[in-house]
Coordinates of C-alpha atoms in Angstrom, one line a residue:
X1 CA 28.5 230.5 -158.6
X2 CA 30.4 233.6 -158.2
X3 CA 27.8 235.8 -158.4
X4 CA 26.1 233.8 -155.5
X5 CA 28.9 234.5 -153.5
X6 CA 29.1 237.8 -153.8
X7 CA 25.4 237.9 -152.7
X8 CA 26.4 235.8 -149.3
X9 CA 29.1 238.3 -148.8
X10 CA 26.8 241.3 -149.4
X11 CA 24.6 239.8 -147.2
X12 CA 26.8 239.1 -144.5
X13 CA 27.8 242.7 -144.4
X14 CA 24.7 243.8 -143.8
X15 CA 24.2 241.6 -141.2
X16 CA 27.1 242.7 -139.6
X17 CA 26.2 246.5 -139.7
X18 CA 22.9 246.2 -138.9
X19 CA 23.5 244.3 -135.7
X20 CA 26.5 247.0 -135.0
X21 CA 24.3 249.4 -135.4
X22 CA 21.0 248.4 -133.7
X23 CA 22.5 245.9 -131.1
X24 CA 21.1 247.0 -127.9
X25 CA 22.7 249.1 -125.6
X26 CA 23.7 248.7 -122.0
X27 CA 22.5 250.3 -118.8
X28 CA 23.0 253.8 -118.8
X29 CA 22.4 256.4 -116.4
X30 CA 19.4 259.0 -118.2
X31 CA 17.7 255.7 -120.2
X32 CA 14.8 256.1 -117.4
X33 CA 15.5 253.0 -115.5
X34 CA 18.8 252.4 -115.0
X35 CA 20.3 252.8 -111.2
X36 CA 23.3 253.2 -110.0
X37 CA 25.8 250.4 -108.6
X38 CA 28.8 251.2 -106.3
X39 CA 31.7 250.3 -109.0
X40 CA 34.8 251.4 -106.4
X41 CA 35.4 252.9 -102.9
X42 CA 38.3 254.5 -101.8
X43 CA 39.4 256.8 -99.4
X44 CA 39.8 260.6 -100.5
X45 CA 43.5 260.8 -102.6
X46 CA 43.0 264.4 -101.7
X47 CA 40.7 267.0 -100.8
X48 CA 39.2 269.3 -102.9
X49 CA 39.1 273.0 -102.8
X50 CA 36.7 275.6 -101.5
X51 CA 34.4 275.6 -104.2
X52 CA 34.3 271.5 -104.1
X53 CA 36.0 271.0 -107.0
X54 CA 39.7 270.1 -107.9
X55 CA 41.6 272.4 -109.8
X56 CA 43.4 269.1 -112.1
X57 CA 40.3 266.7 -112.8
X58 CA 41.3 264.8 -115.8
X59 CA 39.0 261.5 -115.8
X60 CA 40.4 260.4 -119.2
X61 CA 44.2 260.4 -117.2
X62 CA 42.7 259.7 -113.6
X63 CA 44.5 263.1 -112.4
X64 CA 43.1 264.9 -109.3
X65 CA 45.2 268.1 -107.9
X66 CA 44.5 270.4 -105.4
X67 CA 47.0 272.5 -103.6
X68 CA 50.3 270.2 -102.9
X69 CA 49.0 267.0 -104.2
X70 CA 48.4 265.7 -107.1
X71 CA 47.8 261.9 -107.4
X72 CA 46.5 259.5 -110.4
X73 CA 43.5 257.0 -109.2
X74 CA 44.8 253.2 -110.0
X75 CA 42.6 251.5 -112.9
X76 CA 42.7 249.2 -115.6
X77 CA 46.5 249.7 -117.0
X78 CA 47.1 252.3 -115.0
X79 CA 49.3 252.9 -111.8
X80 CA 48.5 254.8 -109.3
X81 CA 50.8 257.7 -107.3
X82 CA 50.9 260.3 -105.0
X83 CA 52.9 263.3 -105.6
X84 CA 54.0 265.8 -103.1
X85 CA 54.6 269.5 -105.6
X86 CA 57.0 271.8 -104.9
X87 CA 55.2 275.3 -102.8
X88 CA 55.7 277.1 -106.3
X89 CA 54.0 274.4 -108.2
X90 CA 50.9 274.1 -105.9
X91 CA 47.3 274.0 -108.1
X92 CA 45.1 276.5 -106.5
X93 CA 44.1 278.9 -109.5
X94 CA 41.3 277.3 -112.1
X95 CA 42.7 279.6 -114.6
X96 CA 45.0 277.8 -116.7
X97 CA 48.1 280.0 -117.6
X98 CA 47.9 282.4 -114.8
X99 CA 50.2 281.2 -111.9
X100 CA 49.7 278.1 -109.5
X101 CA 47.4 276.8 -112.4
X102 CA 47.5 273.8 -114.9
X103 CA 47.3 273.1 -118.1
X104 CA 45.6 269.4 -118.8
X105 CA 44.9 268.0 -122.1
X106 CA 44.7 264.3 -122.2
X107 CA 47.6 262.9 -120.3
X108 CA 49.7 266.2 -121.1
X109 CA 49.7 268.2 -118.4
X110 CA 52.1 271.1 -117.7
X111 CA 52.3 273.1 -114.3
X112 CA 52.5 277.1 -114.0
X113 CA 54.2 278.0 -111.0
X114 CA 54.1 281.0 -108.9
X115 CA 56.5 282.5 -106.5
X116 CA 55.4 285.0 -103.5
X117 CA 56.4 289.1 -104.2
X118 CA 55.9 287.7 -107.3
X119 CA 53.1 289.1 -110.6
X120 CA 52.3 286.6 -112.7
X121 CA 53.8 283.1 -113.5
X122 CA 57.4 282.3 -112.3
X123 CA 58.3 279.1 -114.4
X124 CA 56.7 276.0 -115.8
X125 CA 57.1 272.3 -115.2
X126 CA 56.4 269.3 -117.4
X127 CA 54.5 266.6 -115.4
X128 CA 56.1 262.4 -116.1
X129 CA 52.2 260.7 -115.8
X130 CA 53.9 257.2 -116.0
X131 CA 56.4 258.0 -113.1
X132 CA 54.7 260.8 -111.0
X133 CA 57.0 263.3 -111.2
X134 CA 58.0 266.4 -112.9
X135 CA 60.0 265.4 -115.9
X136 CA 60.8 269.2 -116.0
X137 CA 61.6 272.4 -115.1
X138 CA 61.3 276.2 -117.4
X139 CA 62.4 279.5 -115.7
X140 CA 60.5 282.6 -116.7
X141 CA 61.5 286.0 -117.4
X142 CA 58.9 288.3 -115.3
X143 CA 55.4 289.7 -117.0
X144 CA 56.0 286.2 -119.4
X145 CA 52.7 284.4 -120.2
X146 CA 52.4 280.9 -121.3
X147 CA 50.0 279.1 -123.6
X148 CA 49.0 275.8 -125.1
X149 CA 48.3 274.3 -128.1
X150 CA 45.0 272.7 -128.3
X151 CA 44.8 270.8 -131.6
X152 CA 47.1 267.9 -131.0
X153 CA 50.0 270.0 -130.9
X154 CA 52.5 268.9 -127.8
X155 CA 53.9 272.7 -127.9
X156 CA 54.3 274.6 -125.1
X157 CA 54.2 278.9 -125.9
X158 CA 56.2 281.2 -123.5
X159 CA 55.8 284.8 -124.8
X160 CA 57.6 287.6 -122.7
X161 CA 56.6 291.1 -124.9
X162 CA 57.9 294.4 -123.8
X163 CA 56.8 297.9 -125.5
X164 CA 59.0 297.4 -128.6
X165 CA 59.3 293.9 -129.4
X166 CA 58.1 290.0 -127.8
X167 CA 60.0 287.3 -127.6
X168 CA 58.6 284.0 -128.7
X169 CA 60.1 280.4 -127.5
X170 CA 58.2 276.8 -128.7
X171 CA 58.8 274.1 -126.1
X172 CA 57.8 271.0 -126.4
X173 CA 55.1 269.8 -123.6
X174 CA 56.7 266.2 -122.9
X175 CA 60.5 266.9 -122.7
X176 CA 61.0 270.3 -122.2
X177 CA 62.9 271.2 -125.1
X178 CA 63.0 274.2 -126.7
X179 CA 62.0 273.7 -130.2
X180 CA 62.2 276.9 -131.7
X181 CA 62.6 280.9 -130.6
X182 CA 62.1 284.0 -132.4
X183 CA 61.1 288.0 -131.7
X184 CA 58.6 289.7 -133.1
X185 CA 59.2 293.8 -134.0
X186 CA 56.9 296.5 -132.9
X187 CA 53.9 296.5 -130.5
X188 CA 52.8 293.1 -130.7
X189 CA 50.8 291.0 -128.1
X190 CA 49.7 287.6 -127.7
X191 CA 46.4 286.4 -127.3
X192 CA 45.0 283.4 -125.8
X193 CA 42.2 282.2 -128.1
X194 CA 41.3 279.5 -125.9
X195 CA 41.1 280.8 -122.2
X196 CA 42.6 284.4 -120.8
X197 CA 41.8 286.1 -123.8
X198 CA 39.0 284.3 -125.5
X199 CA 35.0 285.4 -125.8
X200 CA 34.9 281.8 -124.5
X201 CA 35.9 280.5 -122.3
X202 CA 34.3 277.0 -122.2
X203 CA 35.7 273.9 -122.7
X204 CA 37.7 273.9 -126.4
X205 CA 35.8 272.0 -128.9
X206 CA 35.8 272.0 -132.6
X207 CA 33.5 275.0 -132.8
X208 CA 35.3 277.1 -130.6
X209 CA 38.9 276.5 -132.4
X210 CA 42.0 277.1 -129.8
X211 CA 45.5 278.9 -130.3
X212 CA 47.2 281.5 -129.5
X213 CA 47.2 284.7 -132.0
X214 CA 49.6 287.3 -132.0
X215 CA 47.9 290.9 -132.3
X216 CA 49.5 294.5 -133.7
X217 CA 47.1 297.6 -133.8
X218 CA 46.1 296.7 -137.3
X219 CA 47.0 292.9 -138.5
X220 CA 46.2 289.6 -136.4
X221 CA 48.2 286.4 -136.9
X222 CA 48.4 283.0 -136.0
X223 CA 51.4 280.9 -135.1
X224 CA 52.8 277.9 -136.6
X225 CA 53.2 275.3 -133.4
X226 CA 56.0 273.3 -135.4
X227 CA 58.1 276.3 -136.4
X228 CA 57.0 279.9 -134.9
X229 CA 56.4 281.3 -138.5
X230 CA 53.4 283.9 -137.9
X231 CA 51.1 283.8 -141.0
X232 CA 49.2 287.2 -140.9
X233 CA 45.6 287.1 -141.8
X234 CA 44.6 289.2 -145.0
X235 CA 41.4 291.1 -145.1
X236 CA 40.7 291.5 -141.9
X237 CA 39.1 294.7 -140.3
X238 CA 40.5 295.0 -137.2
X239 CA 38.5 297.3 -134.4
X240 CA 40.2 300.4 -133.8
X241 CA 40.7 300.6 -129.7
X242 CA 42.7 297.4 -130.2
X243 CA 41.8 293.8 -130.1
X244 CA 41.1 292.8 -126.1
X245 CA 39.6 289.5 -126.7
X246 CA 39.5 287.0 -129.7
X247 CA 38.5 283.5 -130.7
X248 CA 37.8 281.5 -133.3
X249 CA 34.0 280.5 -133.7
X250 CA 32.9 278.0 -136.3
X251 CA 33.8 280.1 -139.6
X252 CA 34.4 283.3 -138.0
X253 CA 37.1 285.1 -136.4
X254 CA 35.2 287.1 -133.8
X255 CA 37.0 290.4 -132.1
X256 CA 36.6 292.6 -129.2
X257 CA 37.4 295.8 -127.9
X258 CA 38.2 296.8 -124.3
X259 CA 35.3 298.5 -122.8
X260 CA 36.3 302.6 -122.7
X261 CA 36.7 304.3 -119.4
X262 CA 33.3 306.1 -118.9
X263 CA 31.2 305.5 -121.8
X264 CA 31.7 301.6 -121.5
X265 CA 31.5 301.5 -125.3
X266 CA 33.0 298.6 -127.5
X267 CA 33.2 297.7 -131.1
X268 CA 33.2 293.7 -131.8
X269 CA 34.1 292.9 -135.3
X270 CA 33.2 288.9 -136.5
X271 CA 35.2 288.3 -139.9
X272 CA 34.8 285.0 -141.9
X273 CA 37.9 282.6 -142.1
X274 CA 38.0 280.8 -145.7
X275 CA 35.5 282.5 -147.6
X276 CA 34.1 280.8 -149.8
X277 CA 31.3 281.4 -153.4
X278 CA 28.0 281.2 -152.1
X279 CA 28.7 281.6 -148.7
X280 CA 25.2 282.6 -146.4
X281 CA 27.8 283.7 -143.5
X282 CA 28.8 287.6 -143.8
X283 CA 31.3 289.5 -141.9
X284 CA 29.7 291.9 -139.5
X285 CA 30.6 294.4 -137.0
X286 CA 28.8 295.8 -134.1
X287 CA 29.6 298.8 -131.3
X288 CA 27.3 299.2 -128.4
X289 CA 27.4 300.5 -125.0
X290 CA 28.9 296.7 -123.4
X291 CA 26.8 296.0 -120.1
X292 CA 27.0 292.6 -118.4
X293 CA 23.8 292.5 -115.8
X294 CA 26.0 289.1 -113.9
X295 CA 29.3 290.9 -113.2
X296 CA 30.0 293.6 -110.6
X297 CA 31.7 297.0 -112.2
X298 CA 35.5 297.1 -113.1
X299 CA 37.4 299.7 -110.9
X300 CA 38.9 301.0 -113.8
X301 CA 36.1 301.2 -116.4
X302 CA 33.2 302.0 -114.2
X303 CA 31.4 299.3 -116.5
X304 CA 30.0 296.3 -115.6
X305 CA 32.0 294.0 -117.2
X306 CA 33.8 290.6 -115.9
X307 CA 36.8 289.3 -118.8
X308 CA 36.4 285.9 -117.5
X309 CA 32.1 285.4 -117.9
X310 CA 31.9 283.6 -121.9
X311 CA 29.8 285.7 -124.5
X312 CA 29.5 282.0 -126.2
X313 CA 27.2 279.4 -125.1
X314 CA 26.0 276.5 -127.0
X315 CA 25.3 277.3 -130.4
X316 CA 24.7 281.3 -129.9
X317 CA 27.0 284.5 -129.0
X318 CA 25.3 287.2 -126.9
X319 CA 26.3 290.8 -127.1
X320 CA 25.9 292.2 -123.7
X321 CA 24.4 295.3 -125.3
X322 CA 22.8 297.9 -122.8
X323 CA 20.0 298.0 -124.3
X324 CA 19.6 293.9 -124.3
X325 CA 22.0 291.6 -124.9
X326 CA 21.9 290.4 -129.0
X327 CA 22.4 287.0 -129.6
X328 CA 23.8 285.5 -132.6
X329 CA 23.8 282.0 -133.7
X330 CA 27.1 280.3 -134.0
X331 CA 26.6 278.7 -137.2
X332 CA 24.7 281.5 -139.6
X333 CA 27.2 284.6 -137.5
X334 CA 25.0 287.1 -138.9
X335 CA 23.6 290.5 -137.4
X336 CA 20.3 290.0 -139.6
X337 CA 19.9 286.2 -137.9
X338 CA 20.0 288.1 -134.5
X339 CA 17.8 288.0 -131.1
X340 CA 17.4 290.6 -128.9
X341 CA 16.5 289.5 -125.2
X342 CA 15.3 292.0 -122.4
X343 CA 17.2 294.4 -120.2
X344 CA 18.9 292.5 -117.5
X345 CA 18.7 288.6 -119.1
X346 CA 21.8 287.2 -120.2
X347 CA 22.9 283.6 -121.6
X348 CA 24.6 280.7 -119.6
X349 CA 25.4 277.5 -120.5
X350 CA 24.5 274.2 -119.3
X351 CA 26.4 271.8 -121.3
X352 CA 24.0 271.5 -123.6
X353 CA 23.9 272.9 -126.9
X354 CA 20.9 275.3 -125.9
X355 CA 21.6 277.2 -123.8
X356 CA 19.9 279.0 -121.1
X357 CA 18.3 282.3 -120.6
X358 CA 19.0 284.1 -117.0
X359 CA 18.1 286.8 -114.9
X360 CA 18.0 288.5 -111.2
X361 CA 14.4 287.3 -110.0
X362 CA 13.4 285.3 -112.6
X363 CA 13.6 281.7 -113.3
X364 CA 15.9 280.3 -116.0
X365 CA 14.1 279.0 -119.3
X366 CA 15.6 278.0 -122.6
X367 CA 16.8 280.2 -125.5
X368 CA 14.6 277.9 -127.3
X369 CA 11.0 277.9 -126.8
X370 CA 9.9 274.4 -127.3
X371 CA 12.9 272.9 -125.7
X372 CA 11.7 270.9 -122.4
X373 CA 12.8 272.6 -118.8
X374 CA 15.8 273.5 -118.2
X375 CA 15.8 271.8 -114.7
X376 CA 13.2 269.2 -113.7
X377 CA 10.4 269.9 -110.8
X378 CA 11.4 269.9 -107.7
X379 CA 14.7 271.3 -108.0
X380 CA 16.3 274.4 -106.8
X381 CA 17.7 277.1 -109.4
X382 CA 21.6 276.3 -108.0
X383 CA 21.2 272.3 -109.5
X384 CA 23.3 271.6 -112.3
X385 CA 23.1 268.5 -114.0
X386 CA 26.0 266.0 -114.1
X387 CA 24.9 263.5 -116.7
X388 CA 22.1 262.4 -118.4
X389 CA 19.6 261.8 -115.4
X390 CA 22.1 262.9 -113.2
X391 CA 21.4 266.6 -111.0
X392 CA 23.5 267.8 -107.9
X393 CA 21.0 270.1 -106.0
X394 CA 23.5 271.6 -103.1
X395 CA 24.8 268.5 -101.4
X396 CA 21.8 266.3 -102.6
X397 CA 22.2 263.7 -105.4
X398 CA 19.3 262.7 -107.7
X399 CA 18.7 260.9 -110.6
X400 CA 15.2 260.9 -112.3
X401 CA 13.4 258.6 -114.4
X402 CA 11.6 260.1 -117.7
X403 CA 9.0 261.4 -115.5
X404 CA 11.1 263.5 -113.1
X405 CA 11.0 260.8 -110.5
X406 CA 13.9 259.5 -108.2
X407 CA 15.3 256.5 -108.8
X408 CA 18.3 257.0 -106.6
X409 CA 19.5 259.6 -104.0
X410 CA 22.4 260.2 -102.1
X411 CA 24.4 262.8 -100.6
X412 CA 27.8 264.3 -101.9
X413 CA 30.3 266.3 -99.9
X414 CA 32.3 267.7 -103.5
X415 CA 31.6 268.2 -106.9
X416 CA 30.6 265.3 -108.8
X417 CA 31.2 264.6 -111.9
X418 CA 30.9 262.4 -114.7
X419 CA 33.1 260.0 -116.5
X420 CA 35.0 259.9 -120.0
X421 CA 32.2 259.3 -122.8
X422 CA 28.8 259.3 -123.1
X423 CA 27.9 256.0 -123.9
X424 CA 26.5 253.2 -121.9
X425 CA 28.8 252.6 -118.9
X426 CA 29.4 256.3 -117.7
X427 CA 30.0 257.1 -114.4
X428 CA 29.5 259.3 -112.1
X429 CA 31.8 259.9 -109.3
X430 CA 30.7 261.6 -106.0
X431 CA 32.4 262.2 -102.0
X432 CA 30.8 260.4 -99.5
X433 CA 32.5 262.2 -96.0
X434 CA 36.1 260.6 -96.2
X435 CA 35.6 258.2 -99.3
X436 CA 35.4 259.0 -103.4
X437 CA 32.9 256.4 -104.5
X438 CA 32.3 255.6 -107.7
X439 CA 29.3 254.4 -109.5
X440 CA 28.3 252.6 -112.7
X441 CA 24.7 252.3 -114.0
X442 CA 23.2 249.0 -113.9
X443 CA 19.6 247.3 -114.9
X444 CA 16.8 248.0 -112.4
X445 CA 15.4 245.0 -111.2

C-alpha cells in the first residue's frame, strides 16, 4: 500500500513538472505571428533628449529622466510622480559617474550633480522612489569621482586621490550614511571596472563582473563594499606604462595601457582570477601598435583611439591591433584561440551574444559564419533591433514574421525600447508625436 503511494506521488510530480515545463506559452513578440496590441496610452511624462533616448530609463522601476524631470510611470503597485530636480541635479550626461549623470540599478538610483565653472562632479544625491524626492544630499571635494557597487551591494564609493595619497568614504546608496572612510598611501588610483574605466562598457552582467579596483604602479586591488579593506591581488603582472583601463571578464582580469604619445603603442595584459589544476585558460599578454578604425584621433596621442568605444562584445574581445584587430573569445581568453579580422573591421555588439563584424563601406556580417543576418532584407544598416521580431529603422517600426515579413508597422518619434524580461508578455514601448504608447503582443487572428 505504501509503496503504491509513493508511485502516485512520484507520478504526480512528474505530472506537475512536465506540464511546468512544456505548458504552452503565450503570445510573444518574435514567435512569427504574434502582433502587437495597444496595452496603455499616455501623454509624454517628459521628453527625451537629442539622441531620442532618456538619460534614466529604468523599466524594471518605471523611471524616465531627462534634463529637470524625472518621473515614475503609474502601474500595477506602483505610484506614479513627477519630480522637478534641482539645476545641479539635472540628467543630461549618459555617462554614469561623470557629472549631471545617474547611476540606476533596480530601484537604486543615485544622482551626480554638476555645478557651472565647475570640472567634474560637484555632489551626489540619493533619490526616495516611494516618495519622489531626494532622500539626500553628499557634498564633494573637487577632482572627487564616484562609483557604484554592482553586485547587490547598496554602497556608494566617493574617492578624492591627490599625488600622495586618496581618500576613500563608503556611503550607503538608500540613506546616505557614511559607512566607512579610510586613505590609502602613495600613488594610488581608482578604477571603474564597470563603466569610465572599463574595456566594457556594456551593460554589467555576470561575465563582465563590476567594481571598482584601486590601482598602484605595480599591485591592483579590490575593495571590500562592507568595510573598505583593499585585498591586493597576488601574482599579478601588471603592464608597465600603468594600468588605464581594467575589468573583469569571465575568469580573467584583463588590463590596459594608455596608448603612448606618437607611437600609439600599448601592452594589454589578461591574468586568470582563481586558478585552478587543469585549467585550459592561460594568462597572456599582448603589445601592439592600438588603432581603432571607428574613433577620430585623440589630441593628445595623435592615435585613433576613443576610451568610451567597448573592446568586449558578446562572447569575444578585439584588440584594435593596427595591423587587424585580434579577437579573443571570452570564455577560452587565450592568444592561441585568437582571430585576426582585416585592416579597418572592427567588432560591435548587437545585444546578442555574437556579435557583429563592421566596417567603412561594407555591410555588417556576423563574427560567426553560419549565424543567420545580422539584419533582415529590407532594412537599412542604422536599424537596431528592439526585441525579438522587433527593428527601429530611423523613425519606422517593424516587426517581422519568420520570413522577414511585416506583421505590424508604425512610426516612432524616440527610442523604443523593450520591457523587463524576455518571456511571453514583453513589451515594447514607442512615441507616437505627444503620447508614449505601450504595446503587448497578442494572438493574430
Amino acid at each position: 500500500m505504501r509503496r503504491r503511494r509513493w508511485r502516485w506521488l512520484l507520478g504526480g510530480v512528474l505530472v506537475l513538472l512536465v506540464t511546468g515545463c512544456f505548458a504552452p506559452q503565450g503570445p510573444m513578440f518574435g514567435d512569427g505571428s504574434a502582433v502587437p496590441e495597444e496595452a496603455s496610452r499616455v501623454r509624454m511624462p517628459v521628453r527625451p533628449g537629442p539622441d531620442g533616448g532618456w538619460v534614466v530609463n529604468s523599466t524594471e522601476a518605471g523611471l524616465l529622466g531627462q534634463g529637470r524631470a524625472l518621473v515614475r510611470l503609474p502601474g500595477p503597485g506602483r505610484r506614479g510622480w513627477r519630480l522637478a530636480l534641482p539645476a545641479e541635479f539635472a540628467v543630461t550626461s549618459p555617462q554614469p559617474g561623470t557629472a549631471h549623470s545617474a547611476f540606476v540599478r533596480g530601484h537604486r538610483v543615485v544622482l551626480v550633480g554638476g555645478r557651472e565653472g565647475r570640472r567634474g562632479p560637484s555632489a551626489i544625491a540619493g533619490l526616495d522612489p516611494e516618495q519622489g524626492r531626494l532622500a539626500w544630499r553628499h557634498e564633494l571635494a573637487p577632482g572627487s569621482r564616484v562609483f557604484l557597487y554592482e553586485d547587490g551591494f547598496a554602497r556608494v564609493l566617493v574617492a578624492d586621490c591627490r599625488p600622495g595619497s586618496c581618500g576613500l568614504t563608503g556611503l550607503d546608496a538608500w540613506s546616505g550614511r557614511r559607512a566607512w572612510t579610510c586613505t590609502e598611501r602613495g600613488p594610488v588610483r581608482v578604477l571603474d571596472g564597470c563603466r569610465d574605466d572599463a574595456l566594457a562598457v556594456e551593460r554589467p552582467s555576470g561575465d563582465h563582473r563590476c567594481g571598482p579596483y584601486l590601482v598602484t604602479p605595480d599591485r591592483v586591488a579590490t575593495l571590500d563594499p562592507e568595510t573598505g579593506r583593499p585585498s591586493w591581488l597576488t601574482g599579478l603582472r601588471v603592464p608597465r606604462g600603468g594600468i588605464d583601463r581594467i575589468t573583469q571578464n569571465g575568469g580573467h582580469l584583463t588590463m590596459a595601457t594608455a596608448p603612448a604619445r606618437g607611437s600609439c603603442r600599448v601592452t594589454v595584459v589578461a591574468a586568470r582570477i582563481g586558478k585552478d589544476d587543469g585549467d585550459e585558460e592561460g594568462d597572456w599578454q599582448r603589445t601592439f601598435v592600438w588603432d581603432q578604425p571607428q574613433a577620430p584621433r585623440e589630441p593628445r596621442s595623435g592615435c585613433r583611439w576613443d576610451r568610451a568605444l567597448p573592446l568586449f562584445a558578446g562572447y569575444a574581445m578585439a584588440l584594435p591591433d593596427a595591423e587587424g584587430a585580434l579577437v579573443v573569445p571570452l570564455y577560452v581568453g587565450t592568444l592561441s584561440h585568437s582571430r585576426r579580422l582585416a585592416p579597418g573591421e572592427y567588432l560591435v555588439g548587437d545585444g546578442t551574444m555574437n556579435p557583429v563584424i563592421r566596417a567603412a563601406g561594407r555591410p555588417d556580417r556576423r563574427l560567426d559564419r553560419s549565424a543567420p543576418p545580422v539584419r533582415p532584407a529590407g532594412l537599412s544598416a542604422a536599424a537596431r533591433r528592439v526585441t525579438a521580431g522587433f527593428w527601429q529603422d530611423g523613425r519606422r517600426l517593424v516587426l517581422l514574421d519568420h520570413e522577414g515579413r511585416p506583421l505590424w508597422e508604425g512610426a516612432s518619434d524616440c527610442r523604443a525600447f523593450a520591457g523587463e524580461g524576455k518571456g511571453p508578455g514583453t513589451a515594447v514601448t514607442w512615441c507616437d508625436g505627444a503620447d508614449l504608447v505601450t504595446l503587448r503582443p497578442v494572438g493574430a487572428d
